[in-house]
Structure formats: structure tokens, C-alpha cells
Amino acid sequence: MKKQLLFCALLGSLTACQEEADVQPNLTSLASEVVGTYRTNFYLDPSCVAISAGQLPSAELKAQSDSTVTLVYTKFYPVKTSRSIEHVSLSRQTNGVQLRVANLPIGTLQTDRVFTDNGMEKQDKLLKINVQDDPQNFLYFAGIRQ
């Protein structure tokens, strides 16, 4: 009986001393997750239904730091104009990433149902931007990364 007890104690101590696999931290930053060029289509933004495919608006997110990006919105119709918003801070939410300027939310990047250019539905990350400086100056964009 003592031999069995000693054997179990030895076996227990050997298993307790085995090396465990450590959880490695995620090395990707929020900015690296969202950086890219996003394009819309008339399924994502019905206000673009009368615009040809080559003139649809786009948004580009450029990294400034690990949690800050610059948003460049380009509209091609009726004339090409670009608008840049710097120091957009990123924060992780339960359903995606939230974009904020001066502590005010301006948009989100989250997995959602999206429609491709040919109308096919799929799951993808959808960037939604909604900025209104004043009643005459507003920016709305909904698009997927290209």
C-alpha cells in the first residue's frame, strides 16, 4: 500500500511540474487592423445609386500610431474633393472598433452583413462614418475594405 501511495505521489508531482503553454499577447495594434482603403457601392449607400462605379466615394484610414489614424474621405462626383480628419482615436468595442474625434464618436468598423458590387450578401467588416460639423457640412460613408 505504501508503494502505491509513493508511486501516486511521484506521478502527481511529475505531472504538476510539467511546462504549460503561456498565452501570448496579441501583437497587432488597432491601427493595423483598420488601416486600408474602403469603397462603397449603391447597395451599401443608396444615395450613390445614380453615380457610376468609377465615381463612387472612398475612405482611406492611414496609421498615425497604434491607436490613432487619419481619415481621408474622397468624393469624385460632381467634382473631386477630399476631406481629411486627423487624430482619429480608435477604441475596441465588443462588436468591433469605434472611431472617435475629440471624444465624440464618428464611426465604427464592425463585422456585419454587406452586399458586394454584384449584390451578393456576405459577412465582412463594414466601415460606417457619420460626421456633421454643421447643418450644411456633413459626411456619411459606408464601405468595405478593398
mmCIF file of N, CA and C in Angstrom:
data_model
loop_
_atom_site.group_PDB
_atom_site.id
_atom_site.type_symbol
_atom_site.label_atom_id
_atom_site.label_comp_id
_atom_site.label_asym_id
_atom_site.label_seq_id
_atom_site.Cartn_x
_atom_site.Cartn_y
_atom_site.Cartn_z
ATOM 1 N N MET A 1 0.813 -1.185 0.000
ATOM 2 C CA MET A 1 0.000 0.000 0.000
ATOM 3 C C MET A 1 0.865 1.261 0.000
ATOM 4 N N LYS A 2 1.998 1.212 0.764
ATOM 5 C CA LYS A 2 2.886 2.366 0.814
ATOM 6 C C LYS A 2 3.543 2.604 -0.542
ATOM 7 N N LYS A 3 3.846 1.503 -1.263
ATOM 8 C CA LYS A 3 4.474 1.634 -2.582
ATOM 9 C C LYS A 3 3.509 2.299 -3.563
ATOM 10 N N GLN A 4 2.240 1.918 -3.493
ATOM 11 C CA GLN A 4 1.243 2.518 -4.377
ATOM 12 C C GLN A 4 1.058 4.007 -4.062
ATOM 13 N N LEU A 5 1.058 4.325 -2.788
ATOM 14 C CA LEU A 5 0.907 5.715 -2.377
ATOM 15 C C LEU A 5 2.110 6.545 -2.805
ATOM 16 N N LEU A 6 3.304 6.010 -2.660
ATOM 17 C CA LEU A 6 4.519 6.693 -3.101
ATOM 18 C C LEU A 6 4.527 6.866 -4.626
ATOM 19 N N PHE A 7 4.092 5.802 -5.326
ATOM 20 C CA PHE A 7 4.038 5.888 -6.784
ATOM 21 C C PHE A 7 3.057 6.972 -7.236
ATOM 22 N N CYS A 8 1.878 7.044 -6.617
ATOM 23 C CA CYS A 8 0.880 8.076 -6.958
ATOM 24 C C CYS A 8 1.407 9.479 -6.637
ATOM 25 N N ALA A 9 2.119 9.617 -5.504
ATOM 26 C CA ALA A 9 2.682 10.910 -5.137
ATOM 27 C C ALA A 9 3.743 11.327 -6.144
ATOM 28 N N LEU A 10 4.583 10.384 -6.566
ATOM 29 C CA LEU A 10 5.611 10.678 -7.568
ATOM 30 C C LEU A 10 4.973 11.049 -8.902
ATOM 31 N N LEU A 11 3.982 10.293 -9.314
ATOM 32 C CA LEU A 11 3.289 10.571 -10.574
ATOM 33 C C LEU A 11 2.595 11.941 -10.525
ATOM 34 N N GLY A 12 1.956 12.258 -9.398
ATOM 35 C CA GLY A 12 1.299 13.548 -9.233
ATOM 36 C C GLY A 12 2.273 14.705 -9.259
ATOM 37 N N SER A 13 3.421 14.538 -8.618
ATOM 38 C CA SER A 13 4.407 15.623 -8.612
ATOM 39 C C SER A 13 5.030 15.825 -9.986
ATOM 40 N N LEU A 14 5.204 14.759 -10.750
ATOM 41 C CA LEU A 14 5.756 14.904 -12.100
ATOM 42 C C LEU A 14 4.773 15.602 -13.035
ATOM 43 N N THR A 15 3.501 15.281 -12.921
ATOM 44 C CA THR A 15 2.519 15.938 -13.786
ATOM 45 C C THR A 15 2.308 17.390 -13.380
ATOM 46 N N ALA A 16 2.403 17.697 -12.123
ATOM 47 C CA ALA A 16 2.221 19.069 -11.667
ATOM 48 C C ALA A 16 3.364 19.969 -12.104
ATOM 49 N N CYS A 17 4.514 19.395 -12.384
ATOM 50 C CA CYS A 17 5.685 20.192 -12.742
ATOM 51 C C CYS A 17 5.888 20.322 -14.249
ATOM 52 N N GLN A 18 4.922 19.864 -15.059
ATOM 53 C CA GLN A 18 5.089 19.975 -16.499
ATOM 54 C C GLN A 18 4.948 21.426 -16.934
ATOM 55 N N GLU A 19 5.674 21.766 -17.986
ATOM 56 C CA GLU A 19 5.644 23.119 -18.514
ATOM 57 C C GLU A 19 4.310 23.373 -19.199
ATOM 58 N N GLU A 20 3.713 24.519 -18.922
ATOM 59 C CA GLU A 20 2.448 24.883 -19.546
ATOM 60 C C GLU A 20 2.701 25.875 -20.671
ATOM 61 N N ALA A 21 1.821 25.863 -21.622
ATOM 62 C CA ALA A 21 1.929 26.802 -22.728
ATOM 63 C C ALA A 21 1.385 28.157 -22.262
ATOM 64 N N ASP A 22 2.211 29.181 -22.324
ATOM 65 C CA ASP A 22 1.787 30.523 -21.935
ATOM 66 C C ASP A 22 0.922 31.137 -23.019
ATOM 67 N N VAL A 23 0.009 31.965 -22.620
ATOM 68 C CA VAL A 23 -0.818 32.702 -23.567
ATOM 69 C C VAL A 23 0.006 33.881 -24.064
ATOM 70 N N GLN A 24 0.183 33.955 -25.359
ATOM 71 C CA GLN A 24 0.967 35.030 -25.953
ATOM 72 C C GLN A 24 0.075 36.237 -26.217
ATOM 73 N N PRO A 25 0.570 37.434 -25.953
ATOM 74 C CA PRO A 25 -0.242 38.627 -26.233
ATOM 75 C C PRO A 25 -0.402 38.835 -27.728
ATOM 76 N N ASN A 26 -1.485 39.465 -28.086
ATOM 77 C CA ASN A 26 -1.753 39.793 -29.471
ATOM 78 C C ASN A 26 -0.918 41.029 -29.831
ATOM 79 N N LEU A 27 -0.031 40.883 -30.801
ATOM 80 C CA LEU A 27 0.904 41.953 -31.121
ATOM 81 C C LEU A 27 0.373 42.947 -32.147
ATOM 82 N N THR A 28 -0.799 42.691 -32.701
ATOM 83 C CA THR A 28 -1.330 43.630 -33.682
ATOM 84 C C THR A 28 -1.976 44.813 -32.969
ATOM 85 N N SER A 29 -1.782 45.986 -33.516
ATOM 86 C CA SER A 29 -2.373 47.183 -32.943
ATOM 87 C C SER A 29 -3.743 47.419 -33.575
ATOM 88 N N LEU A 30 -4.520 48.254 -32.941
ATOM 89 C CA LEU A 30 -5.827 48.609 -33.502
ATOM 90 C C LEU A 30 -5.673 49.269 -34.862
ATOM 91 N N ALA A 31 -4.680 50.136 -34.978
ATOM 92 C CA ALA A 31 -4.473 50.836 -36.250
ATOM 93 C C ALA A 31 -4.177 49.851 -37.379
ATOM 94 N N SER A 32 -3.366 48.825 -37.111
ATOM 95 C CA SER A 32 -3.044 47.871 -38.171
ATOM 96 C C SER A 32 -4.261 47.040 -38.580
ATOM 97 N N GLU A 33 -5.237 46.925 -37.694
ATOM 98 C CA GLU A 33 -6.465 46.201 -38.035
ATOM 99 C C GLU A 33 -7.379 47.003 -38.955
ATOM 100 N N VAL A 34 -7.356 48.318 -38.847
ATOM 101 C CA VAL A 34 -8.320 49.141 -39.595
ATOM 102 C C VAL A 34 -7.723 49.842 -40.808
ATOM 103 N N VAL A 35 -6.400 49.927 -40.892
ATOM 104 C CA VAL A 35 -5.751 50.649 -41.987
ATOM 105 C C VAL A 35 -6.121 50.019 -43.327
ATOM 106 N N GLY A 36 -6.437 50.884 -44.293
ATOM 107 C CA GLY A 36 -6.759 50.409 -45.631
ATOM 108 C C GLY A 36 -7.666 51.376 -46.360
ATOM 109 N N THR A 37 -8.013 51.000 -47.581
ATOM 110 C CA THR A 37 -8.916 51.786 -48.407
ATOM 111 C C THR A 37 -10.273 51.092 -48.436
ATOM 112 N N TYR A 38 -11.307 51.844 -48.184
ATOM 113 C CA TYR A 38 -12.669 51.321 -48.139
ATOM 114 C C TYR A 38 -13.472 51.946 -49.273
ATOM 115 N N ARG A 39 -14.236 51.119 -49.951
ATOM 116 C CA ARG A 39 -15.065 51.589 -51.066
ATOM 117 C C ARG A 39 -16.517 51.257 -50.780
ATOM 118 N N THR A 40 -17.388 52.071 -51.310
ATOM 119 C CA THR A 40 -18.817 51.844 -51.143
ATOM 120 C C THR A 40 -19.415 51.362 -52.456
ATOM 121 N N ASN A 41 -20.664 50.993 -52.429
ATOM 122 C CA ASN A 41 -21.436 50.702 -53.633
ATOM 123 C C ASN A 41 -22.877 51.117 -53.345
ATOM 124 N N PHE A 42 -23.743 51.051 -54.341
ATOM 125 C CA PHE A 42 -25.092 51.567 -54.107
ATOM 126 C C PHE A 42 -25.941 50.623 -53.267
ATOM 127 N N TYR A 43 -25.450 49.400 -52.980
ATOM 128 C CA TYR A 43 -26.146 48.537 -52.024
ATOM 129 C C TYR A 43 -25.863 48.990 -50.589
ATOM 130 N N LEU A 44 -24.632 49.451 -50.345
ATOM 131 C CA LEU A 44 -24.251 49.914 -49.014
ATOM 132 C C LEU A 44 -24.717 51.341 -48.758
ATOM 133 N N ASP A 45 -24.737 52.163 -49.794
ATOM 134 C CA ASP A 45 -25.152 53.561 -49.666
ATOM 135 C C ASP A 45 -26.098 53.893 -50.820
ATOM 136 N N PRO A 46 -27.401 53.776 -50.598
ATOM 137 C CA PRO A 46 -28.369 54.020 -51.680
ATOM 138 C C PRO A 46 -28.307 55.416 -52.277
ATOM 139 N N SER A 47 -27.706 56.386 -51.597
ATOM 140 C CA SER A 47 -27.597 57.726 -52.163
ATOM 141 C C SER A 47 -26.637 57.751 -53.350
ATOM 142 N N CYS A 48 -25.888 56.672 -53.565
ATOM 143 C CA CYS A 48 -24.927 56.595 -54.676
ATOM 144 C C CYS A 48 -25.491 55.862 -55.886
ATOM 145 N N VAL A 49 -26.782 55.598 -55.913
ATOM 146 C CA VAL A 49 -27.362 54.788 -56.977
ATOM 147 C C VAL A 49 -27.204 55.423 -58.361
ATOM 148 N N ALA A 50 -27.156 56.730 -58.463
ATOM 149 C CA ALA A 50 -27.052 57.405 -59.757
ATOM 150 C C ALA A 50 -25.605 57.687 -60.157
ATOM 151 N N ILE A 51 -24.653 57.258 -59.353
ATOM 152 C CA ILE A 51 -23.234 57.528 -59.630
ATOM 153 C C ILE A 51 -22.611 56.296 -60.269
ATOM 154 N N SER A 52 -21.791 56.504 -61.294
ATOM 155 C CA SER A 52 -21.132 55.371 -61.952
ATOM 156 C C SER A 52 -20.102 54.742 -61.017
ATOM 157 N N ALA A 53 -19.747 53.491 -61.291
ATOM 158 C CA ALA A 53 -18.852 52.731 -60.411
ATOM 159 C C ALA A 53 -17.492 53.400 -60.232
ATOM 160 N N GLY A 54 -16.997 54.086 -61.242
ATOM 161 C CA GLY A 54 -15.702 54.742 -61.151
ATOM 162 C C GLY A 54 -15.717 56.036 -60.352
ATOM 163 N N GLN A 55 -16.905 56.541 -60.029
ATOM 164 C CA GLN A 55 -17.022 57.816 -59.314
ATOM 165 C C GLN A 55 -17.562 57.656 -57.896
ATOM 166 N N LEU A 56 -17.626 56.426 -57.389
ATOM 167 C CA LEU A 56 -18.127 56.203 -56.035
ATOM 168 C C LEU A 56 -17.129 56.709 -55.006
ATOM 169 N N PRO A 57 -17.595 57.254 -53.898
ATOM 170 C CA PRO A 57 -16.682 57.768 -52.868
ATOM 171 C C PRO A 57 -15.877 56.653 -52.211
ATOM 172 N N SER A 58 -14.751 57.045 -51.627
ATOM 173 C CA SER A 58 -13.906 56.093 -50.908
ATOM 174 C C SER A 58 -13.385 56.756 -49.643
ATOM 175 N N ALA A 59 -12.959 55.930 -48.716
ATOM 176 C CA ALA A 59 -12.356 56.424 -47.478
ATOM 177 C C ALA A 59 -11.076 55.634 -47.255
ATOM 178 N N GLU A 60 -10.055 56.330 -46.803
ATOM 179 C CA GLU A 60 -8.782 55.685 -46.514
ATOM 180 C C GLU A 60 -8.401 55.979 -45.070
ATOM 181 N N LEU A 61 -8.011 54.939 -44.356
ATOM 182 C CA LEU A 61 -7.533 55.098 -42.989
ATOM 183 C C LEU A 61 -6.029 54.853 -42.997
ATOM 184 N N LYS A 62 -5.259 55.859 -42.539
ATOM 185 C CA LYS A 62 -3.795 55.788 -42.501
ATOM 186 C C LYS A 62 -3.348 55.824 -41.050
ATOM 187 N N ALA A 63 -2.446 54.933 -40.683
ATOM 188 C CA ALA A 63 -1.984 54.847 -39.293
ATOM 189 C C ALA A 63 -1.118 56.036 -38.918
ATOM 190 N N GLN A 64 -1.362 56.580 -37.722
ATOM 191 C CA GLN A 64 -0.504 57.610 -37.134
ATOM 192 C C GLN A 64 0.267 57.013 -35.962
ATOM 193 N N SER A 65 -0.417 56.184 -35.172
ATOM 194 C CA SER A 65 0.205 55.479 -34.051
ATOM 195 C C SER A 65 -0.563 54.173 -33.867
ATOM 196 N N ASP A 66 -0.328 53.484 -32.758
ATOM 197 C CA ASP A 66 -1.007 52.206 -32.522
ATOM 198 C C ASP A 66 -2.512 52.340 -32.385
ATOM 199 N N SER A 67 -2.985 53.482 -31.907
ATOM 200 C CA SER A 67 -4.423 53.644 -31.687
ATOM 201 C C SER A 67 -4.962 54.949 -32.275
ATOM 202 N N THR A 68 -4.256 55.517 -33.255
ATOM 203 C CA THR A 68 -4.689 56.756 -33.893
ATOM 204 C C THR A 68 -4.497 56.643 -35.402
ATOM 205 N N VAL A 69 -5.482 57.119 -36.153
ATOM 206 C CA VAL A 69 -5.409 57.087 -37.615
ATOM 207 C C VAL A 69 -5.826 58.447 -38.174
ATOM 208 N N THR A 70 -5.550 58.617 -39.460
ATOM 209 C CA THR A 70 -6.048 59.762 -40.212
ATOM 210 C C THR A 70 -7.069 59.245 -41.209
ATOM 211 N N LEU A 71 -8.221 59.874 -41.257
ATOM 212 C CA LEU A 71 -9.280 59.510 -42.186
ATOM 213 C C LEU A 71 -9.242 60.465 -43.368
ATOM 214 N N VAL A 72 -9.135 59.914 -44.571
ATOM 215 C CA VAL A 72 -9.176 60.725 -45.793
ATOM 216 C C VAL A 72 -10.381 60.249 -46.605
ATOM 217 N N TYR A 73 -11.373 61.103 -46.724
ATOM 218 C CA TYR A 73 -12.591 60.800 -47.472
ATOM 219 C C TYR A 73 -12.501 61.496 -48.822
ATOM 220 N N THR A 74 -12.696 60.742 -49.895
ATOM 221 C CA THR A 74 -12.619 61.297 -51.244
ATOM 222 C C THR A 74 -13.937 61.081 -51.962
ATOM 223 N N LYS A 75 -14.484 62.179 -52.466
ATOM 224 C CA LYS A 75 -15.730 62.155 -53.227
ATOM 225 C C LYS A 75 -15.371 62.567 -54.656
ATOM 226 N N PHE A 76 -15.805 61.777 -55.641
ATOM 227 C CA PHE A 76 -15.450 62.033 -57.034
ATOM 228 C C PHE A 76 -16.551 62.723 -57.828
ATOM 229 N N TYR A 77 -17.766 62.755 -57.315
ATOM 230 C CA TYR A 77 -18.894 63.292 -58.064
ATOM 231 C C TYR A 77 -19.585 64.370 -57.254
ATOM 232 N N PRO A 78 -19.966 65.483 -57.761
ATOM 233 C CA PRO A 78 -19.835 66.001 -59.120
ATOM 234 C C PRO A 78 -18.420 66.512 -59.423
ATOM 235 N N VAL A 79 -17.672 66.947 -58.403
ATOM 236 C CA VAL A 79 -16.268 67.293 -58.601
ATOM 237 C C VAL A 79 -15.463 66.560 -57.541
ATOM 238 N N LYS A 80 -14.219 66.256 -57.876
ATOM 239 C CA LYS A 80 -13.381 65.517 -56.943
ATOM 240 C C LYS A 80 -12.976 66.417 -55.774
ATOM 241 N N THR A 81 -13.318 65.981 -54.565
ATOM 242 C CA THR A 81 -12.930 66.692 -53.355
ATOM 243 C C THR A 81 -12.460 65.680 -52.318
ATOM 244 N N SER A 82 -11.525 66.102 -51.496
ATOM 245 C CA SER A 82 -11.030 65.252 -50.412
ATOM 246 C C SER A 82 -11.167 65.995 -49.096
ATOM 247 N N ARG A 83 -11.436 65.241 -48.076
ATOM 248 C CA ARG A 83 -11.537 65.798 -46.727
ATOM 249 C C ARG A 83 -10.724 64.908 -45.800
ATOM 250 N N SER A 84 -9.887 65.517 -45.012
ATOM 251 C CA SER A 84 -9.003 64.772 -44.121
ATOM 252 C C SER A 84 -9.336 65.107 -42.669
ATOM 253 N N ILE A 85 -9.443 64.064 -41.853
ATOM 254 C CA ILE A 85 -9.672 64.230 -40.418
ATOM 255 C C ILE A 85 -8.526 63.515 -39.711
ATOM 256 N N GLU A 86 -7.704 64.292 -39.009
ATOM 257 C CA GLU A 86 -6.541 63.720 -38.323
ATOM 258 C C GLU A 86 -6.871 63.412 -36.872
ATOM 259 N N HIS A 87 -6.011 62.640 -36.268
ATOM 260 C CA HIS A 87 -6.098 62.287 -34.847
ATOM 261 C C HIS A 87 -7.413 61.600 -34.505
ATOM 262 N N VAL A 88 -7.813 60.659 -35.340
ATOM 263 C CA VAL A 88 -8.993 59.845 -35.059
ATOM 264 C C VAL A 88 -8.538 58.722 -34.137
ATOM 265 N N SER A 89 -9.045 58.705 -32.920
ATOM 266 C CA SER A 89 -8.624 57.675 -31.965
ATOM 267 C C SER A 89 -9.505 56.443 -32.115
ATOM 268 N N LEU A 90 -8.894 55.297 -31.859
ATOM 269 C CA LEU A 90 -9.564 54.014 -32.005
ATOM 270 C C LEU A 90 -9.732 53.377 -30.634
ATOM 271 N N SER A 91 -10.871 52.764 -30.408
ATOM 272 C CA SER A 91 -11.083 52.019 -29.167
ATOM 273 C C SER A 91 -11.845 50.745 -29.501
ATOM 274 N N ARG A 92 -11.428 49.658 -28.854
ATOM 275 C CA ARG A 92 -12.066 48.375 -29.109
ATOM 276 C C ARG A 92 -13.404 48.319 -28.377
ATOM 277 N N GLN A 93 -14.416 47.895 -29.088
ATOM 278 C CA GLN A 93 -15.746 47.671 -28.535
ATOM 279 C C GLN A 93 -16.039 46.178 -28.622
ATOM 280 N N THR A 94 -17.115 45.743 -28.011
ATOM 281 C CA THR A 94 -17.439 44.314 -28.033
ATOM 282 C C THR A 94 -17.734 43.807 -29.440
ATOM 283 N N ASN A 95 -18.249 44.657 -30.298
ATOM 284 C CA ASN A 95 -18.609 44.225 -31.644
ATOM 285 C C ASN A 95 -17.708 44.801 -32.734
ATOM 286 N N GLY A 96 -16.594 45.427 -32.381
ATOM 287 C CA GLY A 96 -15.694 45.974 -33.394
ATOM 288 C C GLY A 96 -14.812 47.066 -32.832
ATOM 289 N N VAL A 97 -14.550 48.063 -33.671
ATOM 290 C CA VAL A 97 -13.685 49.184 -33.302
ATOM 291 C C VAL A 97 -14.475 50.468 -33.486
ATOM 292 N N GLN A 98 -14.388 51.358 -32.504
ATOM 293 C CA GLN A 98 -15.072 52.648 -32.599
ATOM 294 C C GLN A 98 -14.062 53.734 -32.939
ATOM 295 N N LEU A 99 -14.441 54.653 -33.821
ATOM 296 C CA LEU A 99 -13.613 55.791 -34.214
ATOM 297 C C LEU A 99 -14.143 57.028 -33.522
ATOM 298 N N ARG A 100 -13.236 57.810 -32.916
ATOM 299 C CA ARG A 100 -13.636 58.998 -32.157
ATOM 300 C C ARG A 100 -12.717 60.165 -32.495
ATOM 301 N N VAL A 101 -13.300 61.366 -32.503
ATOM 302 C CA VAL A 101 -12.545 62.601 -32.654
ATOM 303 C C VAL A 101 -12.979 63.523 -31.527
ATOM 304 N N ALA A 102 -12.012 64.011 -30.773
ATOM 305 C CA ALA A 102 -12.280 64.886 -29.631
ATOM 306 C C ALA A 102 -13.314 64.255 -28.692
ATOM 307 N N ASN A 103 -13.161 62.971 -28.482
ATOM 308 C CA ASN A 103 -14.008 62.182 -27.587
ATOM 309 C C ASN A 103 -15.464 62.072 -28.041
ATOM 310 N N LEU A 104 -15.734 62.387 -29.316
ATOM 311 C CA LEU A 104 -17.063 62.210 -29.894
ATOM 312 C C LEU A 104 -17.016 61.077 -30.912
ATOM 313 N N PRO A 105 -17.940 60.128 -30.843
ATOM 314 C CA PRO A 105 -17.923 59.030 -31.815
ATOM 315 C C PRO A 105 -18.264 59.524 -33.218
ATOM 316 N N ILE A 106 -17.459 59.090 -34.201
ATOM 317 C CA ILE A 106 -17.736 59.468 -35.596
ATOM 318 C C ILE A 106 -17.991 58.248 -36.475
ATOM 319 N N GLY A 107 -17.723 57.049 -35.950
ATOM 320 C CA GLY A 107 -17.952 55.876 -36.769
ATOM 321 C C GLY A 107 -17.536 54.587 -36.094
ATOM 322 N N THR A 108 -17.773 53.493 -36.826
ATOM 323 C CA THR A 108 -17.429 52.160 -36.336
ATOM 324 C C THR A 108 -16.891 51.316 -37.486
ATOM 325 N N LEU A 109 -16.141 50.306 -37.114
ATOM 326 C CA LEU A 109 -15.727 49.255 -38.038
ATOM 327 C C LEU A 109 -16.107 47.953 -37.364
ATOM 328 N N GLN A 110 -17.091 47.265 -37.917
ATOM 329 C CA GLN A 110 -17.566 46.043 -37.293
ATOM 330 C C GLN A 110 -18.000 45.030 -38.339
ATOM 331 N N THR A 111 -17.983 43.769 -37.955
ATOM 332 C CA THR A 111 -18.431 42.717 -38.845
ATOM 333 C C THR A 111 -19.940 42.798 -38.968
ATOM 334 N N ASP A 112 -20.396 42.797 -40.211
ATOM 335 C CA ASP A 112 -21.825 42.974 -40.468
ATOM 336 C C ASP A 112 -22.165 42.300 -41.791
ATOM 337 N N ARG A 113 -23.435 42.275 -42.088
ATOM 338 C CA ARG A 113 -23.913 41.815 -43.389
ATOM 339 C C ARG A 113 -23.631 42.898 -44.401
ATOM 340 N N VAL A 114 -22.931 42.581 -45.460
ATOM 341 C CA VAL A 114 -22.659 43.561 -46.511
ATOM 342 C C VAL A 114 -23.032 42.971 -47.861
ATOM 343 N N PHE A 115 -23.194 43.849 -48.825
ATOM 344 C CA PHE A 115 -23.514 43.433 -50.179
ATOM 345 C C PHE A 115 -22.385 43.875 -51.098
ATOM 346 N N THR A 116 -21.899 42.955 -51.908
ATOM 347 C CA THR A 116 -20.816 43.257 -52.839
ATOM 348 C C THR A 116 -21.363 44.048 -54.019
ATOM 349 N N ASP A 117 -20.479 44.442 -54.938
ATOM 350 C CA ASP A 117 -20.887 45.243 -56.098
ATOM 351 C C ASP A 117 -21.938 44.546 -56.956
ATOM 352 N N ASN A 118 -21.910 43.217 -56.989
ATOM 353 C CA ASN A 118 -22.889 42.496 -57.808
ATOM 354 C C ASN A 118 -24.121 42.065 -57.010
ATOM 355 N N GLY A 119 -24.259 42.533 -55.763
ATOM 356 C CA GLY A 119 -25.452 42.273 -54.973
ATOM 357 C C GLY A 119 -25.408 41.036 -54.111
ATOM 358 N N MET A 120 -24.278 40.335 -54.091
ATOM 359 C CA MET A 120 -24.162 39.139 -53.259
ATOM 360 C C MET A 120 -23.954 39.538 -51.799
ATOM 361 N N GLU A 121 -24.637 38.838 -50.905
ATOM 362 C CA GLU A 121 -24.524 39.128 -49.474
ATOM 363 C C GLU A 121 -23.418 38.266 -48.864
ATOM 364 N N LYS A 122 -22.643 38.879 -47.941
ATOM 365 C CA LYS A 122 -21.604 38.147 -47.228
ATOM 366 C C LYS A 122 -21.325 38.839 -45.900
ATOM 367 N N GLN A 123 -20.572 38.185 -45.035
ATOM 368 C CA GLN A 123 -20.121 38.773 -43.783
ATOM 369 C C GLN A 123 -18.771 39.429 -44.041
ATOM 370 N N ASP A 124 -18.628 40.683 -43.649
ATOM 371 C CA ASP A 124 -17.361 41.391 -43.834
ATOM 372 C C ASP A 124 -17.331 42.561 -42.853
ATOM 373 N N LYS A 125 -16.179 43.199 -42.772
ATOM 374 C CA LYS A 125 -16.048 44.363 -41.895
ATOM 375 C C LYS A 125 -16.572 45.586 -42.635
ATOM 376 N N LEU A 126 -17.521 46.262 -42.006
ATOM 377 C CA LEU A 126 -18.179 47.417 -42.598
ATOM 378 C C LEU A 126 -17.752 48.675 -41.842
ATOM 379 N N LEU A 127 -17.194 49.633 -42.575
ATOM 380 C CA LEU A 127 -16.811 50.922 -42.004
ATOM 381 C C LEU A 127 -17.968 51.887 -42.201
ATOM 382 N N LYS A 128 -18.463 52.445 -41.087
ATOM 383 C CA LYS A 128 -19.526 53.446 -41.148
ATOM 384 C C LYS A 128 -18.989 54.721 -40.516
ATOM 385 N N ILE A 129 -19.072 55.809 -41.265
ATOM 386 C CA ILE A 129 -18.621 57.126 -40.799
ATOM 387 C C ILE A 129 -19.813 58.072 -40.879
ATOM 388 N N ASN A 130 -20.014 58.862 -39.822
ATOM 389 C CA ASN A 130 -21.086 59.843 -39.802
ATOM 390 C C ASN A 130 -20.583 61.058 -39.026
ATOM 391 N N VAL A 131 -20.202 62.118 -39.755
ATOM 392 C CA VAL A 131 -19.662 63.332 -39.143
ATOM 393 C C VAL A 131 -20.509 64.504 -39.612
ATOM 394 N N GLN A 132 -20.938 65.336 -38.659
ATOM 395 C CA GLN A 132 -21.686 66.539 -39.016
ATOM 396 C C GLN A 132 -21.123 67.708 -38.228
ATOM 397 N N ASP A 133 -20.342 68.541 -38.908
ATOM 398 C CA ASP A 133 -19.763 69.733 -38.288
ATOM 399 C C ASP A 133 -20.828 70.810 -38.081
ATOM 400 N N ASP A 134 -21.619 71.025 -39.103
ATOM 401 C CA ASP A 134 -22.720 71.981 -39.043
ATOM 402 C C ASP A 134 -23.802 71.470 -39.994
ATOM 403 N N PRO A 135 -24.978 72.078 -40.028
ATOM 404 C CA PRO A 135 -26.063 71.548 -40.864
ATOM 405 C C PRO A 135 -25.736 71.445 -42.357
ATOM 406 N N GLN A 136 -24.851 72.285 -42.868
ATOM 407 C CA GLN A 136 -24.505 72.240 -44.287
ATOM 408 C C GLN A 136 -23.314 71.328 -44.575
ATOM 409 N N ASN A 137 -22.534 70.997 -43.589
ATOM 410 C CA ASN A 137 -21.306 70.245 -43.804
ATOM 411 C C ASN A 137 -21.379 68.909 -43.064
ATOM 412 N N PHE A 138 -21.768 67.858 -43.789
ATOM 413 C CA PHE A 138 -21.823 66.559 -43.159
ATOM 414 C C PHE A 138 -21.136 65.531 -44.058
ATOM 415 N N LEU A 139 -20.742 64.436 -43.455
ATOM 416 C CA LEU A 139 -20.061 63.369 -44.172
ATOM 417 C C LEU A 139 -20.693 62.056 -43.728
ATOM 418 N N TYR A 140 -21.202 61.302 -44.673
ATOM 419 C CA TYR A 140 -21.703 59.957 -44.396
ATOM 420 C C TYR A 140 -21.004 59.002 -45.340
ATOM 421 N N PHE A 141 -20.534 57.886 -44.802
ATOM 422 C CA PHE A 141 -19.878 56.878 -45.633
ATOM 423 C C PHE A 141 -20.122 55.510 -45.041
ATOM 424 N N ALA A 142 -20.379 54.543 -45.907
ATOM 425 C CA ALA A 142 -20.481 53.126 -45.523
ATOM 426 C C ALA A 142 -19.767 52.337 -46.601
ATOM 427 N N GLY A 143 -18.731 51.572 -46.213
ATOM 428 C CA GLY A 143 -17.982 50.834 -47.214
ATOM 429 C C GLY A 143 -17.198 49.678 -46.625
ATOM 430 N N ILE A 144 -16.693 48.840 -47.527
ATOM 431 C CA ILE A 144 -15.896 47.680 -47.139
ATOM 432 C C ILE A 144 -14.486 47.827 -47.683
ATOM 433 N N ARG A 145 -13.542 47.152 -47.024
ATOM 434 C CA ARG A 145 -12.130 47.268 -47.411
ATOM 435 C C ARG A 145 -11.881 46.578 -48.745
ATOM 436 N N GLN A 146 -11.064 47.234 -49.538
ATOM 437 C CA GLN A 146 -10.692 46.680 -50.853
ATOM 438 C C GLN A 146 -9.345 46.001 -50.787
#
